[in-house]
Amino acid sequence: MTDRRGVVAKRAENLTPGVPYVRGWVRARRGAETLARQLAALGLESDFPGLSADVNVFGDGLVSLGSIRPEAAVLLAELIASGLAAEMADDAAHTPGEHEHRNAPAA
């Protein structure tokens, strides 16, 4: 498996000397643990039983969600969209508008 950016390549089952597999796996483990904590806080850990860390042939860390129900995928997408909407609203609330900027007194 390789996406258009080459990020997700074949899993590393045979190790090649000089490839930093452990570093990539540790990064993936941290990411998986962070996601697991957030899912647990929402009571959703049972919806993602296959959540795990892995590494590909290039030593890039991978976080796998495993097989999940379609409803869990929809819920995750909704949570991401809600978070992005909240972030954009927060950014808009803290960004001065053009009118405020143009009429600000000169320093």
Coordinates of N, CA, C and O in Angstrom, one line a residue:
M1 N 0.8 -1.2 0.0 CA 0.0 0.0 0.0 C 0.9 1.2 0.0 O 1.7 1.4 0.8
T2 N 0.7 2.1 -0.9 CA 1.4 3.4 -1.0 C 0.4 4.5 -1.4 O -0.3 4.3 -2.4
D3 N 0.3 5.5 -0.6 CA -0.5 6.6 -1.1 C 0.2 7.5 -2.0 O 1.4 7.3 -2.3
R4 N -0.4 8.6 -2.5 CA 0.2 9.4 -3.5 C 1.4 10.1 -3.0 O 2.3 10.6 -3.8
R5 N 1.6 10.3 -1.7 CA 2.8 10.9 -1.1 C 3.9 9.9 -0.7 O 4.9 10.2 -0.3
G6 N 3.6 8.6 -0.9 CA 4.5 7.5 -0.5 C 4.6 7.3 1.0 O 5.6 6.7 1.4
V7 N 3.7 7.8 1.7 CA 3.8 7.7 3.2 C 3.5 6.3 3.7 O 4.2 5.8 4.5
V8 N 2.4 5.7 3.2 CA 2.1 4.4 3.6 C 2.6 3.3 2.6 O 2.1 3.1 1.6
A9 N 3.7 2.7 3.0 CA 4.3 1.7 2.2 C 4.1 0.4 2.9 O 3.5 0.3 3.9
K10 N 4.6 -0.7 2.3 CA 4.4 -2.0 2.8 C 5.0 -2.1 4.2 O 6.0 -1.5 4.5
R11 N 4.3 -2.8 5.1 CA 4.8 -3.0 6.5 C 6.2 -3.6 6.5 O 6.5 -4.4 5.6
A12 N 6.9 -3.3 7.5 CA 8.3 -3.8 7.6 C 8.2 -5.2 8.3 O 8.1 -5.3 9.5
E13 N 8.3 -6.2 7.5 CA 8.4 -7.6 8.1 C 9.8 -8.1 8.0 O 10.1 -8.9 8.9
N14 N 10.5 -7.7 7.0 CA 12.0 -8.1 7.0 C 12.7 -6.8 7.1 O 12.6 -5.8 6.4
L15 N 13.6 -6.8 8.1 CA 14.3 -5.5 8.5 C 15.5 -5.3 7.6 O 16.2 -6.3 7.3
T16 N 15.8 -4.1 7.3 CA 17.0 -3.7 6.5 C 17.9 -2.9 7.4 O 17.5 -2.0 8.1
P17 N 19.2 -3.3 7.4 CA 20.1 -2.6 8.3 C 20.2 -1.1 7.9 O 20.1 -0.7 6.8
G18 N 20.3 -0.2 9.0 CA 20.4 1.2 8.8 C 19.1 1.9 8.7 O 19.1 3.2 8.7
V19 N 18.0 1.2 8.7 CA 16.7 1.9 8.7 C 16.2 2.1 10.1 O 16.2 1.1 10.9
P20 N 15.8 3.3 10.5 CA 15.4 3.6 11.9 C 14.0 3.1 12.2 O 13.1 3.9 12.5
Y21 N 13.8 1.8 12.2 CA 12.5 1.2 12.5 C 12.0 1.5 13.9 O 10.8 1.9 14.1
V22 N 12.9 1.5 14.9 CA 12.5 1.7 16.3 C 12.0 3.1 16.4 O 10.9 3.4 17.1
R23 N 12.7 4.1 15.9 CA 12.3 5.5 16.0 C 10.9 5.7 15.4 O 10.0 6.4 16.0
G24 N 10.7 5.1 14.2 CA 9.4 5.3 13.6 C 8.3 4.6 14.4 O 7.2 5.1 14.5
W25 N 8.6 3.4 14.9 CA 7.6 2.7 15.7 C 7.2 3.5 17.0 O 6.1 3.6 17.4
V26 N 8.2 4.1 17.6 CA 8.0 4.8 18.9 C 7.1 6.0 18.6 O 6.2 6.3 19.3
R27 N 7.3 6.7 17.5 CA 6.5 7.8 17.1 C 5.0 7.4 16.8 O 4.1 8.0 17.3
A28 N 4.9 6.2 16.2 CA 3.6 5.7 15.9 C 2.9 5.3 17.2 O 1.7 5.5 17.4
R29 N 3.7 4.7 18.1 CA 3.1 4.3 19.4 C 2.6 5.5 20.2 O 1.5 5.5 20.8
R30 N 3.4 6.6 20.2 CA 2.9 7.8 20.9 C 1.6 8.3 20.3 O 0.7 8.7 21.0
G31 N 1.6 8.3 18.9 CA 0.4 8.8 18.3 C -0.8 7.9 18.6 O -1.9 8.4 18.8
A32 N -0.6 6.6 18.6 CA -1.7 5.6 18.9 C -2.2 5.8 20.3 O -3.4 5.8 20.6
E33 N -1.2 6.0 21.2 CA -1.6 6.2 22.6 C -2.4 7.5 22.8 O -3.4 7.5 23.6
T34 N -2.0 8.5 22.2 CA -2.7 9.8 22.3 C -4.1 9.7 21.7 O -5.1 10.1 22.4
L35 N -4.2 9.0 20.6 CA -5.6 8.8 20.0 C -6.4 7.9 20.9 O -7.6 8.2 21.2
A36 N -5.8 6.9 21.5 CA -6.5 6.0 22.4 C -7.0 6.7 23.6 O -8.2 6.5 24.1
R37 N -6.2 7.6 24.2 CA -6.7 8.4 25.3 C -7.9 9.2 25.0 O -8.8 9.3 25.8
Q38 N -7.8 9.9 23.8 CA -8.9 10.7 23.4 C -10.2 9.9 23.2 O -11.3 10.3 23.6
L39 N -10.1 8.8 22.5 CA -11.2 7.9 22.3 C -11.8 7.4 23.6 O -13.0 7.3 23.8
A40 N -10.9 7.0 24.6 CA -11.4 6.6 25.9 C -12.1 7.7 26.6 O -13.1 7.4 27.3
A41 N -11.6 8.9 26.5 CA -12.3 10.0 27.2 C -13.7 10.2 26.6 O -14.6 10.7 27.4
L42 N -13.9 9.8 25.4 CA -15.2 10.0 24.8 C -16.0 8.7 24.9 O -17.1 8.6 24.4
G43 N -15.5 7.7 25.5 CA -16.1 6.4 25.7 C -16.2 5.6 24.4 O -17.1 4.7 24.2
L44 N -15.2 5.8 23.5 CA -15.2 5.1 22.2 C -14.1 4.1 22.0 O -14.0 3.6 20.9
E45 N -13.4 3.7 23.1 CA -12.3 2.8 22.9 C -12.8 1.4 22.4 O -12.0 0.8 21.6
S46 N -14.0 1.0 22.7 CA -14.4 -0.3 22.2 C -14.8 -0.3 20.7 O -14.9 -1.3 20.1
D47 N -14.9 1.0 20.1 CA -15.2 1.1 18.7 C -13.9 1.0 17.9 O -14.0 0.9 16.6
F48 N -12.8 1.0 18.5 CA -11.5 0.9 17.8 C -10.6 -0.1 18.4 O -9.5 0.2 18.8
P49 N -11.0 -1.4 18.4 CA -10.3 -2.4 19.1 C -8.9 -2.8 18.4 O -8.0 -3.3 19.0
G50 N -8.8 -2.4 17.1 CA -7.6 -2.8 16.4 C -6.6 -1.6 16.4 O -5.6 -1.7 15.6
L51 N -6.8 -0.6 17.1 CA -5.9 0.6 17.1 C -4.5 0.1 17.6 O -4.3 -0.5 18.6
S52 N -3.5 0.4 16.7 CA -2.1 -0.1 17.0 C -1.1 0.7 16.3 O -1.4 1.4 15.4
A53 N 0.2 0.5 16.8 CA 1.3 1.2 16.2 C 2.0 0.2 15.3 O 2.1 -1.0 15.6
D54 N 2.6 0.6 14.2 CA 3.4 -0.2 13.3 C 4.4 0.6 12.6 O 4.6 1.8 12.9
V55 N 5.2 0.0 11.8 CA 6.2 0.7 11.0 C 6.3 0.1 9.6 O 6.0 -1.0 9.4
N56 N 6.6 1.0 8.6 CA 6.7 0.5 7.3 C 8.2 0.2 6.9 O 9.1 0.3 7.7
V57 N 8.4 -0.3 5.6 CA 9.7 -0.7 5.2 C 10.7 0.5 5.2 O 11.9 0.2 5.2
F58 N 10.2 1.7 5.2 CA 11.1 2.9 5.2 C 11.4 3.4 6.6 O 12.1 4.3 6.8
G59 N 10.8 2.7 7.6 CA 11.0 3.2 9.0 C 10.0 4.2 9.4 O 10.2 4.8 10.5
D60 N 9.0 4.5 8.6 CA 8.0 5.5 8.9 C 7.0 4.9 9.9 O 6.5 3.8 9.6
G61 N 6.7 5.6 11.0 CA 5.7 5.1 11.9 C 4.3 5.1 11.3 O 4.0 6.0 10.5
L62 N 3.5 4.1 11.6 CA 2.1 4.0 11.1 C 1.2 3.8 12.3 O 1.5 3.0 13.2
V63 N 0.0 4.5 12.3 CA -1.0 4.2 13.3 C -2.1 3.5 12.5 O -2.7 4.1 11.6
S64 N -2.5 2.4 12.9 CA -3.5 1.6 12.2 C -4.8 1.6 13.1 O -4.7 1.4 14.3
L65 N -5.9 2.0 12.5 CA -7.2 1.9 13.2 C -7.7 0.5 13.3 O -8.6 0.2 14.1
G66 N -7.2 -0.4 12.4 CA -7.8 -1.7 12.3 C -9.1 -1.7 11.6 O -9.5 -0.7 11.1
S67 N -9.8 -2.8 11.6 CA -11.1 -2.9 11.0 C -12.1 -2.2 12.0 O -12.2 -2.6 13.2
I68 N -12.9 -1.3 11.5 CA -13.9 -0.6 12.3 C -15.2 -0.6 11.6 O -15.3 -0.8 10.4
R69 N -16.3 -0.5 12.4 CA -17.6 -0.5 11.9 C -17.8 0.8 11.1 O -17.2 1.8 11.4
P70 N -18.7 0.8 10.1 CA -18.9 2.0 9.3 C -19.4 3.2 10.3 O -19.0 4.3 10.1
E71 N -20.2 2.8 11.3 CA -20.7 3.9 12.2 C -19.5 4.5 13.0 O -19.6 5.7 13.2
A72 N -18.5 3.7 13.3 CA -17.3 4.3 14.0 C -16.6 5.2 13.1 O -16.1 6.3 13.5
A73 N -16.5 4.9 11.8 CA -15.8 5.8 10.8 C -16.5 7.1 10.7 O -15.9 8.2 10.6
V74 N -17.9 7.0 10.6 CA -18.7 8.2 10.5 C -18.5 9.1 11.7 O -18.4 10.3 11.6
L75 N -18.6 8.5 12.9 CA -18.4 9.2 14.1 C -17.0 9.9 14.2 O -17.0 11.1 14.6
L76 N -16.0 9.2 13.8 CA -14.7 9.8 13.8 C -14.6 11.0 12.9 O -14.0 12.0 13.2
A77 N -15.2 10.8 11.7 CA -15.2 11.9 10.7 C -16.0 13.1 11.3 O -15.5 14.3 11.1
E78 N -17.1 12.9 12.0 CA -17.9 13.9 12.6 C -17.1 14.6 13.7 O -17.1 15.9 13.8
L79 N -16.3 13.9 14.5 CA -15.5 14.5 15.5 C -14.4 15.4 14.9 O -14.2 16.4 15.4
I80 N -13.8 14.9 13.9 CA -12.8 15.7 13.2 C -13.4 17.0 12.6 O -12.8 18.1 12.8
A81 N -14.5 16.9 12.0 CA -15.1 18.0 11.4 C -15.6 19.0 12.5 O -15.4 20.2 12.3
S82 N -16.1 18.5 13.6 CA -16.5 19.4 14.7 C -15.3 20.1 15.3 O -15.3 21.3 15.6
G83 N -14.2 19.4 15.4 CA -12.9 20.0 16.0 C -12.4 21.1 15.0 O -12.0 22.1 15.5
L84 N -12.4 20.8 13.7 CA -12.0 21.8 12.8 C -12.9 23.0 12.8 O -12.4 24.2 12.7
A85 N -14.2 22.8 12.9 CA -15.1 24.0 12.9 C -14.9 24.8 14.1 O -14.9 26.0 14.1
A86 N -14.7 24.1 15.3 CA -14.4 24.9 16.5 C -13.1 25.6 16.4 O -13.0 26.8 16.9
E87 N -12.1 25.0 15.8 CA -10.8 25.7 15.7 C -10.9 26.9 14.8 O -10.3 28.0 15.1
M88 N -11.6 26.8 13.7 CA -11.8 27.9 12.8 C -12.6 29.0 13.4 O -12.3 30.2 13.2
A89 N -13.6 28.7 14.2 CA -14.4 29.7 14.9 C -13.5 30.4 15.9 O -13.6 31.7 16.1
D90 N -12.7 29.7 16.6 CA -11.8 30.3 17.6 C -10.8 31.2 16.9 O -10.5 32.3 17.4
D91 N -10.2 30.8 15.8 CA -9.3 31.6 15.0 C -10.0 32.9 14.6 O -9.4 34.0 14.7
A92 N -11.2 32.8 14.1 CA -11.9 34.0 13.6 C -12.2 34.9 14.8 O -12.1 36.1 14.6
A93 N -12.5 34.4 15.9 CA -12.7 35.2 17.1 C -11.5 36.0 17.6 O -11.6 37.0 18.2
H94 N -10.3 35.4 17.3 CA -9.1 36.1 17.8 C -8.3 36.8 16.7 O -7.2 37.3 17.0
T95 N -8.9 36.9 15.5 CA -8.2 37.6 14.4 C -8.9 38.9 14.2 O -10.1 38.9 13.9
P96 N -8.1 40.0 14.3 CA -8.8 41.3 14.1 C -9.2 41.4 12.6 O -8.5 41.0 11.7
G97 N -10.4 42.0 12.4 CA -10.9 42.2 11.1 C -10.2 43.3 10.4 O -9.4 44.1 11.0
E98 N -10.4 43.4 9.1 CA -9.8 44.5 8.3 C -10.1 45.9 8.9 O -9.3 46.7 9.0
H99 N -11.4 46.1 9.3 CA -11.8 47.4 9.8 C -11.0 47.7 11.0 O -10.6 48.9 11.2
E100 N -10.9 46.8 12.0 CA -10.1 47.1 13.2 C -8.7 47.4 12.9 O -8.1 48.3 13.5
H101 N -8.1 46.7 12.0 CA -6.7 46.9 11.6 C -6.4 48.2 11.0 O -5.5 48.9 11.3
R102 N -7.3 48.6 10.1 CA -7.1 49.9 9.3 C -7.3 51.1 10.2 O -6.6 52.1 10.1
N103 N -8.1 51.0 11.2 CA -8.4 52.1 12.1 C -7.6 52.1 13.4 O -7.8 53.0 14.2
A104 N -6.7 51.2 13.5 CA -5.8 51.1 14.7 C -4.9 52.3 14.7 O -4.4 52.8 13.6
P105 N -4.6 52.9 15.9 CA -3.7 54.1 15.9 C -2.3 53.7 15.6 O -1.9 52.6 15.8
A106 N -1.6 54.6 14.9 CA -0.2 54.3 14.5 C 0.6 54.3 15.8 O 0.4 55.1 16.7
A107 N 1.6 53.5 15.8 CA 2.5 53.4 17.0 C 3.6 54.4 16.9 O 4.0 54.9 15.9

